[in-house]
């Protein structure tokens, strides 16, 4: 069984844990956003049960682009020199017009080289196949190119890889929150179980999910839901992009220091 005494998580909203609310609900950051748990905290919790000296930091912040993560989070992780670093980024870049998956891959490869040079185990991720997501479906080819690069980088530098593209349980909307962009509690639980398997860490959870059949939805109800989604989630997201703003502006990482995990 693999043991890790320290873990630093890097990335954006996926690794920060949106939308998997923590039990305590403490507010973090000047924007007053609720504290989130997420797959990384769930994995850290499991690792902490296996080693009383385990330490954890989560530097991920929602909305961050790969250049921002490489510029700010990677150097911090290099300085901390943990046993394990997770790096998942690129989704926010790929949602923007004109994104270049080849350039993004070069950025990622450079960051992975830095992290591996410290002796850390590095955990990389592909994303979920976006063919069922209206806002991402048209860019599916671009997503696929980038995630093929991620697989190649993992092979080249000896990284662990969590292949979410093949995880059919994540293609069901019951694993996602109302905004259709972030996983809910069940989605993060599934990912955490997969991460533990990839790392060789024992867990009672299973990422292989068979969802019960759903009742057919009246097309009129579905249209109303889509309209509400555009007003509540897609519209504000587009406005932020046009203004050059991010949901993570002015937010600090929820766990900026490598410390014992306390939940």
Short mmCIF file of C-alpha atoms in Angstrom, two decimals:
data_model
loop_
_atom_site.label_atom_id
_atom_site.label_comp_id
_atom_site.label_asym_id
_atom_site.label_seq_id
_atom_site.Cartn_x
_atom_site.Cartn_y
_atom_site.Cartn_z
CA UNK A 1 0.00 0.00 0.00
CA UNK A 2 1.29 3.45 -0.96
CA UNK A 3 1.66 5.99 1.87
CA UNK A 4 1.91 9.73 1.41
CA UNK A 5 2.93 11.99 4.29
CA UNK A 6 2.19 15.27 2.48
CA UNK A 7 -0.11 16.34 -0.36
CA UNK A 8 -0.49 19.67 -2.19
CA UNK A 9 -3.45 20.16 -4.55
CA UNK A 10 -3.20 22.68 -7.41
CA UNK A 11 -5.83 23.89 -9.83
CA UNK A 12 -9.15 25.66 -10.22
CA UNK A 13 -12.74 25.18 -9.02
CA UNK A 14 -12.65 21.42 -9.58
CA UNK A 15 -9.85 21.00 -7.04
CA UNK A 16 -11.12 23.75 -4.75
CA UNK A 17 -14.23 21.60 -4.42
CA UNK A 18 -17.14 23.52 -5.93
CA UNK A 19 -20.02 22.55 -5.37
CA UNK A 20 -19.45 20.07 -2.54
CA UNK A 21 -20.20 22.13 0.58
CA UNK A 22 -18.28 21.45 3.76
CA UNK A 23 -20.27 20.45 6.81
CA UNK A 24 -19.22 23.44 8.89
CA UNK A 25 -20.08 25.97 6.18
CA UNK A 26 -17.43 28.44 7.36
CA UNK A 27 -17.05 31.46 5.09
CA UNK A 28 -13.69 31.89 3.40
CA UNK A 29 -12.29 34.75 1.38
CA UNK A 30 -13.42 38.37 1.18
CA UNK A 31 -16.21 37.45 -1.22
CA UNK A 32 -17.90 35.44 1.53
CA UNK A 33 -18.11 32.25 -0.52
CA UNK A 34 -19.03 29.16 1.45
CA UNK A 35 -16.28 26.69 2.23
CA UNK A 36 -16.17 23.66 -0.04
CA UNK A 37 -14.92 20.14 0.54
CA UNK A 38 -14.39 18.45 -2.84
CA UNK A 39 -12.48 15.40 -4.03
CA UNK A 40 -9.07 16.66 -2.85
CA UNK A 41 -10.19 17.20 0.75
CA UNK A 42 -11.86 13.79 0.67
CA UNK A 43 -8.61 12.15 -0.48
CA UNK A 44 -6.62 14.10 2.12
CA UNK A 45 -9.01 12.91 4.81
CA UNK A 46 -8.35 9.32 3.77
CA UNK A 47 -4.57 9.82 3.67
CA UNK A 48 -4.67 11.40 7.13
CA UNK A 49 -6.26 8.27 8.57
CA UNK A 50 -3.28 6.25 7.33
CA UNK A 51 -0.52 8.49 8.71
CA UNK A 52 -0.85 10.62 11.87
CA UNK A 53 1.84 12.99 10.57
CA UNK A 54 0.13 13.62 7.23
CA UNK A 55 0.04 17.25 6.04
CA UNK A 56 -2.08 18.86 3.33
CA UNK A 57 -2.40 22.13 1.39
CA UNK A 58 -4.97 23.08 -1.24
CA UNK A 59 -3.91 26.08 -3.34
CA UNK A 60 -6.67 25.77 -5.96
CA UNK A 61 -8.88 28.79 -6.65
CA UNK A 62 -11.97 28.86 -8.85
CA UNK A 63 -11.71 30.51 -12.25
CA UNK A 64 -7.92 30.31 -12.56
CA UNK A 65 -6.30 29.79 -15.96
CA UNK A 66 -3.38 27.46 -16.54
CA UNK A 67 -0.89 30.35 -16.82
CA UNK A 68 -2.01 31.69 -13.44
CA UNK A 69 -1.74 28.28 -11.80
CA UNK A 70 1.75 27.72 -13.23
CA UNK A 71 2.88 31.21 -12.22
CA UNK A 72 1.58 31.23 -8.65
CA UNK A 73 0.61 27.79 -7.39
CA UNK A 74 3.40 25.67 -8.87
CA UNK A 75 6.29 27.65 -7.30
CA UNK A 76 4.56 27.43 -3.92
CA UNK A 77 4.22 23.67 -4.29
CA UNK A 78 7.87 23.33 -5.32
CA UNK A 79 8.90 25.19 -2.18
CA UNK A 80 6.72 22.97 0.03
CA UNK A 81 8.29 19.78 -1.45
CA UNK A 82 5.42 17.41 -0.66
CA UNK A 83 5.34 13.69 -1.41
CA UNK A 84 2.32 14.14 -3.70
CA UNK A 85 1.11 16.99 -5.94
CA UNK A 86 -2.13 16.97 -7.91
CA UNK A 87 -2.37 19.27 -10.92
CA UNK A 88 -5.64 19.71 -12.81
CA UNK A 89 -6.01 22.78 -15.00
CA UNK A 90 -7.09 23.92 -18.45
CA UNK A 91 -10.87 23.75 -18.29
CA UNK A 92 -11.27 27.50 -17.92
CA UNK A 93 -8.83 28.10 -20.80
CA UNK A 94 -10.63 25.67 -23.10
CA UNK A 95 -13.95 27.44 -22.57
CA UNK A 96 -12.51 30.63 -24.04
CA UNK A 97 -12.56 31.28 -27.81
CA UNK A 98 -9.23 30.75 -29.50
CA UNK A 99 -7.72 28.56 -26.80
CA UNK A 100 -4.58 26.73 -27.96
CA UNK A 101 -4.31 23.21 -26.47
CA UNK A 102 -0.76 22.78 -27.81
CA UNK A 103 0.49 25.90 -26.04
CA UNK A 104 -1.38 24.89 -22.88
CA UNK A 105 0.28 21.47 -22.99
CA UNK A 106 3.74 23.05 -23.16
CA UNK A 107 2.90 25.08 -20.05
CA UNK A 108 1.69 21.96 -18.28
CA UNK A 109 4.77 19.94 -19.28
CA UNK A 110 7.10 22.63 -17.94
CA UNK A 111 5.24 22.70 -14.63
CA UNK A 112 5.30 18.92 -14.35
CA UNK A 113 9.08 18.91 -14.91
CA UNK A 114 9.51 21.38 -12.04
CA UNK A 115 7.31 19.35 -9.71
CA UNK A 116 8.89 16.01 -10.58
CA UNK A 117 12.37 17.49 -10.06
CA UNK A 118 11.52 17.84 -6.36
CA UNK A 119 10.96 14.09 -6.13
CA UNK A 120 7.19 14.47 -5.75
CA UNK A 121 4.68 12.03 -7.17
CA UNK A 122 2.49 14.02 -9.60
CA UNK A 123 -1.16 13.27 -10.24
CA UNK A 124 -2.70 14.53 -13.50
CA UNK A 125 -6.27 14.49 -14.78
CA UNK A 126 -8.11 14.37 -18.05
CA UNK A 127 -11.50 16.04 -18.01
CA UNK A 128 -14.94 14.53 -18.44
CA UNK A 129 -16.10 14.07 -22.04
CA UNK A 130 -18.05 17.31 -22.70
CA UNK A 131 -20.40 15.92 -25.35
CA UNK A 132 -23.38 16.13 -22.96
CA UNK A 133 -22.65 19.70 -21.82
CA UNK A 134 -24.25 22.42 -23.98
CA UNK A 135 -21.66 25.12 -23.28
CA UNK A 136 -18.70 22.81 -23.98
CA UNK A 137 -19.97 20.44 -26.66
CA UNK A 138 -18.88 22.53 -29.65
CA UNK A 139 -15.30 22.60 -28.36
CA UNK A 140 -15.14 18.84 -27.78
CA UNK A 141 -12.33 18.38 -30.30
CA UNK A 142 -10.19 21.00 -28.59
CA UNK A 143 -10.80 19.38 -25.21
CA UNK A 144 -9.83 15.98 -26.65
CA UNK A 145 -6.56 17.32 -28.08
CA UNK A 146 -5.53 18.83 -24.76
CA UNK A 147 -6.38 15.71 -22.80
CA UNK A 148 -4.38 13.56 -25.22
CA UNK A 149 -1.46 15.86 -24.43
CA UNK A 150 -2.11 15.31 -20.71
CA UNK A 151 -1.96 11.55 -21.21
CA UNK A 152 1.31 11.89 -23.13
CA UNK A 153 2.82 14.13 -20.44
CA UNK A 154 1.81 11.64 -17.76
CA UNK A 155 3.55 8.84 -19.69
CA UNK A 156 6.64 10.91 -20.42
CA UNK A 157 7.25 12.06 -16.85
CA UNK A 158 5.98 9.03 -14.98
CA UNK A 159 2.90 10.68 -13.49
CA UNK A 160 -0.24 9.05 -12.15
CA UNK A 161 -3.29 9.74 -14.32
CA UNK A 162 -6.97 9.99 -13.43
CA UNK A 163 -8.83 9.48 -16.70
CA UNK A 164 -12.22 11.12 -16.12
CA UNK A 165 -13.04 10.89 -19.83
CA UNK A 166 -13.69 7.15 -19.40
CA UNK A 167 -15.70 7.46 -16.16
CA UNK A 168 -19.25 6.86 -17.37
CA UNK A 169 -20.75 7.60 -13.95
CA UNK A 170 -19.72 11.25 -14.34
CA UNK A 171 -21.75 11.61 -17.54
CA UNK A 172 -24.99 11.48 -15.55
CA UNK A 173 -26.37 14.88 -14.48
CA UNK A 174 -26.99 13.48 -11.00
CA UNK A 175 -23.24 13.86 -10.43
CA UNK A 176 -23.39 17.59 -11.24
CA UNK A 177 -24.74 20.72 -9.60
CA UNK A 178 -27.39 22.99 -11.08
CA UNK A 179 -24.84 25.13 -12.93
CA UNK A 180 -23.89 22.10 -15.11
CA UNK A 181 -20.23 23.07 -14.83
CA UNK A 182 -19.27 21.85 -11.36
CA UNK A 183 -19.74 18.48 -9.73
CA UNK A 184 -21.94 18.07 -6.69
CA UNK A 185 -21.22 16.04 -3.57
CA UNK A 186 -21.76 12.71 -5.34
CA UNK A 187 -19.53 13.70 -8.26
CA UNK A 188 -16.68 14.64 -5.94
CA UNK A 189 -17.15 11.38 -4.01
CA UNK A 190 -16.82 9.40 -7.26
CA UNK A 191 -13.65 11.27 -8.26
CA UNK A 192 -12.11 10.82 -4.80
CA UNK A 193 -12.69 7.07 -5.03
CA UNK A 194 -11.02 6.98 -8.45
CA UNK A 195 -8.05 9.02 -7.18
CA UNK A 196 -7.56 6.62 -4.27
CA UNK A 197 -7.54 3.68 -6.68
CA UNK A 198 -5.00 5.37 -8.96
CA UNK A 199 -2.77 6.16 -5.96
CA UNK A 200 -3.06 2.67 -4.53
CA UNK A 201 -4.78 3.95 -1.39
CA UNK A 202 -7.46 1.68 0.12
CA UNK A 203 -10.97 3.09 0.34
CA UNK A 204 -14.45 1.71 0.90
CA UNK A 205 -15.92 3.88 -1.87
CA UNK A 206 -16.24 2.70 -5.47
CA UNK A 207 -16.05 5.07 -8.44
CA UNK A 208 -17.94 2.64 -10.67
CA UNK A 209 -21.48 3.97 -10.42
CA UNK A 210 -24.59 2.48 -11.98
CA UNK A 211 -27.30 5.07 -11.75
CA UNK A 212 -30.92 3.89 -11.47
CA UNK A 213 -33.08 4.65 -14.53
CA UNK A 214 -34.64 8.11 -14.62
CA UNK A 215 -38.20 8.87 -15.52
CA UNK A 216 -38.73 10.57 -18.86
CA UNK A 217 -38.83 14.35 -18.55
CA UNK A 218 -41.54 16.33 -20.30
CA UNK A 219 -39.80 18.31 -23.12
CA UNK A 220 -41.62 21.46 -21.97
CA UNK A 221 -40.18 21.07 -18.49
CA UNK A 222 -36.73 20.50 -19.97
CA UNK A 223 -37.00 23.70 -22.03
CA UNK A 224 -38.02 25.69 -18.95
CA UNK A 225 -35.05 24.28 -17.06
CA UNK A 226 -32.71 25.22 -19.90
CA UNK A 227 -34.05 28.79 -19.98
CA UNK A 228 -33.64 29.08 -16.22
CA UNK A 229 -30.10 27.75 -16.48
CA UNK A 230 -29.21 30.38 -19.10
CA UNK A 231 -30.54 33.17 -16.88
CA UNK A 232 -29.07 31.95 -13.62
CA UNK A 233 -25.73 30.46 -14.64
CA UNK A 234 -24.72 30.92 -18.28
CA UNK A 235 -25.63 34.62 -18.51
CA UNK A 236 -23.55 35.73 -15.50
CA UNK A 237 -20.66 33.55 -16.67
CA UNK A 238 -20.65 35.21 -20.11
CA UNK A 239 -20.80 38.68 -18.55
CA UNK A 240 -17.77 37.91 -16.37
CA UNK A 241 -15.83 36.71 -19.42
CA UNK A 242 -16.69 39.86 -21.38
CA UNK A 243 -15.56 42.02 -18.47
CA UNK A 244 -12.34 40.06 -18.01
CA UNK A 245 -13.42 39.02 -14.54
CA UNK A 246 -13.27 35.66 -12.79
CA UNK A 247 -15.30 34.12 -10.00
CA UNK A 248 -12.01 33.62 -8.16
CA UNK A 249 -10.86 37.24 -8.27
CA UNK A 250 -9.90 38.42 -4.76
CA UNK A 251 -10.22 34.89 -3.33
CA UNK A 252 -7.34 33.23 -1.50
CA UNK A 253 -6.69 29.48 -1.40
CA UNK A 254 -8.72 27.72 1.27
CA UNK A 255 -5.70 25.79 2.62
CA UNK A 256 -2.62 27.85 1.71
CA UNK A 257 -0.14 26.16 4.06
CA UNK A 258 1.08 22.60 4.35
CA UNK A 259 -0.40 21.63 7.70
CA UNK A 260 -1.89 18.60 9.45
CA UNK A 261 -5.30 17.79 8.05
CA UNK A 262 -8.03 18.70 10.54
CA UNK A 263 -11.12 18.35 8.35
#
